[in-house]
Coordinates of C-alpha atoms (C1' of nucleotides) in Angstrom, one line a residue:
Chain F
X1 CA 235.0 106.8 16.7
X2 CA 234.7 103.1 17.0
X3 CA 232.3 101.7 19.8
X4 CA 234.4 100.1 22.5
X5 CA 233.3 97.0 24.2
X6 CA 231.1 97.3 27.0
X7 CA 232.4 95.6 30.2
X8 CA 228.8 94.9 30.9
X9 CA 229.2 91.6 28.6
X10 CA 231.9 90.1 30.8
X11 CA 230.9 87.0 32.2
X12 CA 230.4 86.9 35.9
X13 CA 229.1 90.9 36.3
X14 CA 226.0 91.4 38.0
X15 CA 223.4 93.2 36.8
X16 CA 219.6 94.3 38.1
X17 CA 219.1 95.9 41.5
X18 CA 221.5 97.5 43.8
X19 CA 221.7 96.6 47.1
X20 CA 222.4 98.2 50.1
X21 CA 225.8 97.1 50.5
X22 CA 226.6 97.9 46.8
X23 CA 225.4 101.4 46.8
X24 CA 227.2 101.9 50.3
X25 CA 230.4 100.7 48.7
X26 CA 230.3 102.9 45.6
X27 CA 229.5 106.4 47.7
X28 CA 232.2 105.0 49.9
X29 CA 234.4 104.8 47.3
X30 CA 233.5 108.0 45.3
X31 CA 233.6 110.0 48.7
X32 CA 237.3 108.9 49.8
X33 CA 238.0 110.2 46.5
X34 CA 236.7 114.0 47.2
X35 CA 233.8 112.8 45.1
X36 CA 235.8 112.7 41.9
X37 CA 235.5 109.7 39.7
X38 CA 238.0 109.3 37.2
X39 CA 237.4 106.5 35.4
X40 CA 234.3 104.7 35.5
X41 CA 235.6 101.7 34.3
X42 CA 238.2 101.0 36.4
X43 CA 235.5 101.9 39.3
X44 CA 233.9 98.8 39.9
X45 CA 237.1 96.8 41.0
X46 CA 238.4 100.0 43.1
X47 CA 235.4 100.2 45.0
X48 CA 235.3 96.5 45.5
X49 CA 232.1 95.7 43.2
X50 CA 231.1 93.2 40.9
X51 CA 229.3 95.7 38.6
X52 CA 230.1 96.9 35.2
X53 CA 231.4 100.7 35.6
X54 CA 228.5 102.0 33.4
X55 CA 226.1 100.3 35.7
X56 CA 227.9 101.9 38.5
X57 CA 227.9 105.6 36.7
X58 CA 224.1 105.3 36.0
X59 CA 223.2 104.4 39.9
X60 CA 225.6 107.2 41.1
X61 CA 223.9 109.8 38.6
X62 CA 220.9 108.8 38.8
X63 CA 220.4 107.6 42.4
X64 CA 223.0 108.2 45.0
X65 CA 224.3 111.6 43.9
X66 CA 223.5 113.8 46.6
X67 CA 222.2 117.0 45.0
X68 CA 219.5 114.8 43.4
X69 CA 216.3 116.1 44.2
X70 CA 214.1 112.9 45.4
X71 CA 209.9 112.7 45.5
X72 CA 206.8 114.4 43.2
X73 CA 207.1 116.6 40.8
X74 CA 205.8 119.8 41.5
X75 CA 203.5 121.5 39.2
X76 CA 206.2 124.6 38.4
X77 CA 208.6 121.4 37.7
X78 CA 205.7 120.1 35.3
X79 CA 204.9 122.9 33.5
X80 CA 208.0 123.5 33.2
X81 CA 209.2 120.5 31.3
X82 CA 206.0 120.6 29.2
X83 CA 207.1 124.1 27.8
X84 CA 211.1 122.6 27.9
X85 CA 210.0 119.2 25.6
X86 CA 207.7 122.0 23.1
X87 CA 210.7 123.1 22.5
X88 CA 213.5 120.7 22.7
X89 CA 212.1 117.3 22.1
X90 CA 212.7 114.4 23.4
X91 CA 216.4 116.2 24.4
X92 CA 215.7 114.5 28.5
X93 CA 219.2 115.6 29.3
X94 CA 219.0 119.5 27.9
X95 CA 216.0 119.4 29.9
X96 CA 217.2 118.1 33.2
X97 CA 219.8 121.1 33.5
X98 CA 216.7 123.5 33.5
X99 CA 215.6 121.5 36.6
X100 CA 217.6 121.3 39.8
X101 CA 218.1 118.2 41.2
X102 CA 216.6 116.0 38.4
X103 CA 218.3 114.0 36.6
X104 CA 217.0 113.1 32.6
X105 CA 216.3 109.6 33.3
X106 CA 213.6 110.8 36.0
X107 CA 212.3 113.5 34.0
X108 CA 212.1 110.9 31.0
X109 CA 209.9 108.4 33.1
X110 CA 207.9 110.9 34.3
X111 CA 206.9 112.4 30.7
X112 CA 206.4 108.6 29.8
X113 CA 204.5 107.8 32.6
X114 CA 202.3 111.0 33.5
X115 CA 202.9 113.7 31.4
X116 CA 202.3 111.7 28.1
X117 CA 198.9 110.6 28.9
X118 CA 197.6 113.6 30.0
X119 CA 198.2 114.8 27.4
X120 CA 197.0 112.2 25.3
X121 CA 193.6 112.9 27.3
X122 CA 193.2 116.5 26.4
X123 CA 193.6 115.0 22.5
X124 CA 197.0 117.0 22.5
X125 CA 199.7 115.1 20.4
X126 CA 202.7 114.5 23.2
X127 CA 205.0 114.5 20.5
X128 CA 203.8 117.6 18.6
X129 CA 201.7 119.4 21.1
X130 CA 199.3 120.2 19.1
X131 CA 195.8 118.9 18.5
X132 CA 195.6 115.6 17.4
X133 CA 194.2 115.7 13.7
X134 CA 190.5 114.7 13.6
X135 CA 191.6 112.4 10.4
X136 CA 193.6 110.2 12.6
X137 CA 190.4 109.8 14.7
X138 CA 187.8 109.2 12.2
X139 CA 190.6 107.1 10.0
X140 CA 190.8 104.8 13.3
X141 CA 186.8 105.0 14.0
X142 CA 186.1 103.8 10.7
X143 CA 187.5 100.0 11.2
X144 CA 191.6 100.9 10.2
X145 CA 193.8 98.4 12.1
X146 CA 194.8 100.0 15.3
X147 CA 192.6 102.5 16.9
X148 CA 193.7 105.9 17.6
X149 CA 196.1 105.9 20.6
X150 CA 194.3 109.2 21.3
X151 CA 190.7 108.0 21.0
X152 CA 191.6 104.8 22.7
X153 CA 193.2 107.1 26.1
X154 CA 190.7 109.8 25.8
X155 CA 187.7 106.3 25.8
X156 CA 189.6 104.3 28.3
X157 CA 190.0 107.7 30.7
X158 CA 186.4 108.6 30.7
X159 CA 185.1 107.7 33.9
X160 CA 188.6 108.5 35.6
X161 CA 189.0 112.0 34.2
X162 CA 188.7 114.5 37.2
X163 CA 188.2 117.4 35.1
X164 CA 184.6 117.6 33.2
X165 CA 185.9 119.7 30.5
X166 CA 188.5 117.0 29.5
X167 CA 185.9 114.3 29.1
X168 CA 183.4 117.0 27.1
X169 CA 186.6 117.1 25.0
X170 CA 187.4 112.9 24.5
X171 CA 183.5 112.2 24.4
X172 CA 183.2 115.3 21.3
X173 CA 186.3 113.7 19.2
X174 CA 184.5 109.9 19.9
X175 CA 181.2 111.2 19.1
X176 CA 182.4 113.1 16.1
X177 CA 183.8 109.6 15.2
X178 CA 180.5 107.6 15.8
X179 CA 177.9 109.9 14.6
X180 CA 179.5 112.5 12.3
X181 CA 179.6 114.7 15.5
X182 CA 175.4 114.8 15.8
X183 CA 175.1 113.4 19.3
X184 CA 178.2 114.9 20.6
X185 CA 176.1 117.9 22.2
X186 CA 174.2 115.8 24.5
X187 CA 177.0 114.9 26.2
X188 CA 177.2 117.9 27.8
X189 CA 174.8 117.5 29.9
X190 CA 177.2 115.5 32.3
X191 CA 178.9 119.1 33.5
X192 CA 177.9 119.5 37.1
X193 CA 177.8 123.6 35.9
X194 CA 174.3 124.4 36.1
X195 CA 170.5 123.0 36.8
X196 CA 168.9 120.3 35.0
X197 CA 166.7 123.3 33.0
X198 CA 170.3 125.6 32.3
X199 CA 171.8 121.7 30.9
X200 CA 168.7 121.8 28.6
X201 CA 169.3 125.1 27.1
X202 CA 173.0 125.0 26.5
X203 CA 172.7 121.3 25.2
X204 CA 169.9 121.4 23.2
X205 CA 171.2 124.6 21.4
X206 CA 174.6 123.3 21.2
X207 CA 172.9 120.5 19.5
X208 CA 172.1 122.5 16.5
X209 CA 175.5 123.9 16.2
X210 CA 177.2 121.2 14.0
X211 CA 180.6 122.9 13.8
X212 CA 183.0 122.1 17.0
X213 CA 184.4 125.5 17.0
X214 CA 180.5 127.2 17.0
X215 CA 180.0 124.5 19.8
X216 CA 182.9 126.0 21.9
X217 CA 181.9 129.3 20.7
X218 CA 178.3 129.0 22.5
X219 CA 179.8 127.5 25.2
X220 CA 182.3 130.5 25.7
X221 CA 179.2 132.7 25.4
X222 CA 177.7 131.2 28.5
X223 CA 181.2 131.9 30.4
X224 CA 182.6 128.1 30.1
X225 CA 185.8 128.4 29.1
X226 CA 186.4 124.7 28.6
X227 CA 188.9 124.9 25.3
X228 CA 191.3 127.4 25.2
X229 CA 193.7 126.4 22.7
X230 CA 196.4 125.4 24.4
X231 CA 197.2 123.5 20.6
X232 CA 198.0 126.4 19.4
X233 CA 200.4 127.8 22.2
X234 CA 202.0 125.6 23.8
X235 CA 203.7 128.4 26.3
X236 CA 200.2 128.5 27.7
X237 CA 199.6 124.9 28.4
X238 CA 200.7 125.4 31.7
X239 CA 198.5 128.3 32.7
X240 CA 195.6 126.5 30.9
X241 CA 195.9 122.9 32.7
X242 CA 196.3 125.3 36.0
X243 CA 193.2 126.8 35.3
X244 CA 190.9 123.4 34.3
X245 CA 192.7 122.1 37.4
X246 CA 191.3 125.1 39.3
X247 CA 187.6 124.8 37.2
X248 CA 187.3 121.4 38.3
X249 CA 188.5 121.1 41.8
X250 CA 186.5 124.7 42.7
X251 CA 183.1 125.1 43.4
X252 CA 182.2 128.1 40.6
X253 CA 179.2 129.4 40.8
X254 CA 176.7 128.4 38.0
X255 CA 175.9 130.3 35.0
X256 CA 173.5 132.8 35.0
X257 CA 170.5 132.2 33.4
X258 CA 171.4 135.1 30.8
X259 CA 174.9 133.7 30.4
X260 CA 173.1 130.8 29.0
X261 CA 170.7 132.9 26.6
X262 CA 171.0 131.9 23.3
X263 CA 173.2 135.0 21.6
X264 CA 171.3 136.9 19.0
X265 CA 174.1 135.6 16.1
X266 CA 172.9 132.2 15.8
X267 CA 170.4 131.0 13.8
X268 CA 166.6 130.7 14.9
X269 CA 166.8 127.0 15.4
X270 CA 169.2 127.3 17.6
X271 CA 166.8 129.2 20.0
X272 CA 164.3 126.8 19.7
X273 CA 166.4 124.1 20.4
X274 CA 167.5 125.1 23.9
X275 CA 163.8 125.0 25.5
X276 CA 163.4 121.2 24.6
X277 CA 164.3 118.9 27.2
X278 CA 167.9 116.9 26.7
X279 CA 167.7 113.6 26.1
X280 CA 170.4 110.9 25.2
X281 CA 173.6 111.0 26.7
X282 CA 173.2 113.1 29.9
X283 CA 171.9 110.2 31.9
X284 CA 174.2 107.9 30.9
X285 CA 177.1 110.0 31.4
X286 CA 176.0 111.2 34.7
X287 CA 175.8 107.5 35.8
X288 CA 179.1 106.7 34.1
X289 CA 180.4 109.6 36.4
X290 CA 179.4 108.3 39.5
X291 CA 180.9 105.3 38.4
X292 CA 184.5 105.5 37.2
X293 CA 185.1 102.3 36.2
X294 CA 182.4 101.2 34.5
X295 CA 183.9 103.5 31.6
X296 CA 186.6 101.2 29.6
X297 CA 187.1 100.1 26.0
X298 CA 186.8 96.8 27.3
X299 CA 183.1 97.2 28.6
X300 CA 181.7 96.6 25.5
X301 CA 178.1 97.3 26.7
X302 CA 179.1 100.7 27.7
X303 CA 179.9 101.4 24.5
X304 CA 177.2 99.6 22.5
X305 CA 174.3 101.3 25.2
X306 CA 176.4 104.3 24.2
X307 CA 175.6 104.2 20.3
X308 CA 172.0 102.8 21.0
X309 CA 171.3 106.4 22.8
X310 CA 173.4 108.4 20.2
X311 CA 171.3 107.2 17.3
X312 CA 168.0 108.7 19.0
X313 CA 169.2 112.0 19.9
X314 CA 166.9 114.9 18.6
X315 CA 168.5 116.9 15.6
Chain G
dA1 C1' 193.5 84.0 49.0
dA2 C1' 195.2 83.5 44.5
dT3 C1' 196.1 85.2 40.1
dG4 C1' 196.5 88.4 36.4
dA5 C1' 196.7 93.3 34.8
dT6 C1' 198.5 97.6 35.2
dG7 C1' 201.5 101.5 36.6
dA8 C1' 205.7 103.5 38.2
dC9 C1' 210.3 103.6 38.4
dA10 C1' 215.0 101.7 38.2
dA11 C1' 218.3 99.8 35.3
dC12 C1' 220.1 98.1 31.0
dC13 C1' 221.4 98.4 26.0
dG14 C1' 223.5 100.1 22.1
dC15 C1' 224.7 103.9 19.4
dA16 C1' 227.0 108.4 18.9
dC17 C1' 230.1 111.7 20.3
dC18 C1' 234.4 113.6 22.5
dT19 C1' 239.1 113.3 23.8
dC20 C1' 243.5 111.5 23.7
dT21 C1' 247.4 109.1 21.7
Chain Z
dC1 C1' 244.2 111.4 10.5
dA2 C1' 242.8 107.0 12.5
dG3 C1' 241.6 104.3 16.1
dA4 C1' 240.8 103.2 21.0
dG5 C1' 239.0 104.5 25.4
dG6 C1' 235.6 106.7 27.9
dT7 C1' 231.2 108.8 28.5
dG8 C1' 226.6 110.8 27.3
dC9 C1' 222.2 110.0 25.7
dG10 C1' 217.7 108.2 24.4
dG11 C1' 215.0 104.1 23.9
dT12 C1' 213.7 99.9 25.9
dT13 C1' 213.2 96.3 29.2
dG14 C1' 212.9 94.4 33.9
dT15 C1' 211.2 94.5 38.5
dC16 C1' 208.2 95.4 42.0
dA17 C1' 204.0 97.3 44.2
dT18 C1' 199.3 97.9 43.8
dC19 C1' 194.8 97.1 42.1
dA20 C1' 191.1 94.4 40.0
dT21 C1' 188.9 90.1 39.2

DNA sequence: AATGATGACAACCGCACCTCT
DNA sequence: CAGAGGTGCGGTTGTCATCAT
């Protein structure tokens, strides 16, 4: 099972871009022959082309064969290959037979390119799908060489992310990192959900929640349904991203004032927290929202105003 | 307007596997 | 069974367009 020689190393064979005329020539060629190949390496001087015949086999596949499927990916086509990679890895060409008219190099660009870094953004591990481990974070946070790729996408996204839920997530797993989670909850405020006095009760109350999973938890109370663990089922990514697609681009109604009530099960503080006024974050993140780009790793003053206001949050 | 940075996509590279002799 | 030819596959690189400075 030796490795043959590539014609690709022969002197003299071009290689980058096809032209017009070279792609013409090679349908030409594969179409006088009832669009049968036979042998890809003796292609290239059939069809009159100066081009190894692997080169040639990878432009027909992946270019000029007519039952490929050109143009976006729809969202069936991305769900799809989000619940197909969950399950088969980085297997592009298993995964291209589940999609018609794709071909595995596209699909493989298009996780690298799109699907990777969305996921990166939710804090979902594109290798694992599931939640990236909070060690990794604080491990990264606390000066180790090489910031978390998830920290540094979920940052560098902030003021691009079109879906509020998905920067509440990135800005929790940076605060968490910062300030042992302690400011996190006055991020919230930047949520668009409710009024300025609703914003004070949910913040101020999710301030005194230290645990992230009570923090969801009083957040689910109030209706938001901002983390539904996807992590833990990947066969309901899809339907989740769907639905924070749909939560961000519609116009939901507000909470209620007595979704937002404090629930009897947490503790007194809690209560008591949610009638003072926010403070910290929300005006800064509100500003940083009508400003997408003023939200990158490399804005350093973004980041140090950022800490200045975390350290005077209310407890 | 010029230049650098970034993103998206096409194409290449090299290894592994399959088939045939 | 071994080896050569041919092809498939996944990772990586190159190229070009667009955006930011």
């Amino acid at each position: 099972m030796g490795r043959s020689p590539c014609c690709c190393h022969d002197a003299g064979v071009k290689k980058g871009p096809w032209t017009e005329e070279e792609d013409r020539a090679l349908v030409e060629h594969i179409q006088r022959h009832g669009g049968h190949v036979g042998s890809w390496r003796n292609l290239p001087k059939a069809a009159g082309l100066n081009r190894c015949g692997k080169s040639c086999r990878l432009r027909w596949t992946n270019y000029l064969r007519p039952d490929i499927k050109r143009g976006n990916f729809t969202d069936d086509e991305e769900r799809l290959i989000i619940a197909l990679h969950a399950e088969l890895g980085n297997k592009w060409s298993t995964i291209a037979t589940h999609l018609d008219g794709r071909t595995d190099n596209e699909i493989k660009n298009y996780w690298n390119t799109h699907i990777r870094k969305k996921l990166l953004r939710m804090g979902v591990d594109p290798v694992t799908h599931q939640r990236l481990p909070p060690d990794d974070i604080l491990a990264s946070a606390a000066g180790a060489p090489g910031l978390s790729e998830a920290l540094l996408s979920a940052a560098a996204s902030l003021g691009g992310l079109n879906n509020v839920l998905m920067q509440v997530q990135a800005l929790q797993l940076l605060l968490q990192t910062i300030n042992g989670g302690a400011a996190a909850a006055g991020l919230m405020a930047n949520n668009n959900f409710g009024s300025a006095a609703d914003n004070n009760a949910m913040f101020n109350a999710r301030s005194m929640v230290p645990n992230f999973q009570d923090q969801m938890n009083l957040l689910a109370h109030a209706n938001y349904r901002p983390v539904d663990d996807y992590l833990n089922n990947i066969a309901s990514f899809s339907e989740h991203d769907a639905v924070q697609q749909l939560n961000a681009a519609s116009s939901a109604p507000a909470p209620t004032a007595a979704a937002l009530a404090v629930p009897a099960s947490f503790p007194q503080e809690v209560a008591a927290a949610a009638d003072r006024p926010v403070q910290g974050f929300a005006d800064l993140l509100s500003e940083a929202n009508e400003m997408p780009n003023m939200c990158s790793l490399e804005d350093d003053r973004f980041w140090k105003d950022m800490l200045a206001e975390s350290s005077s949050l209310p407890l």
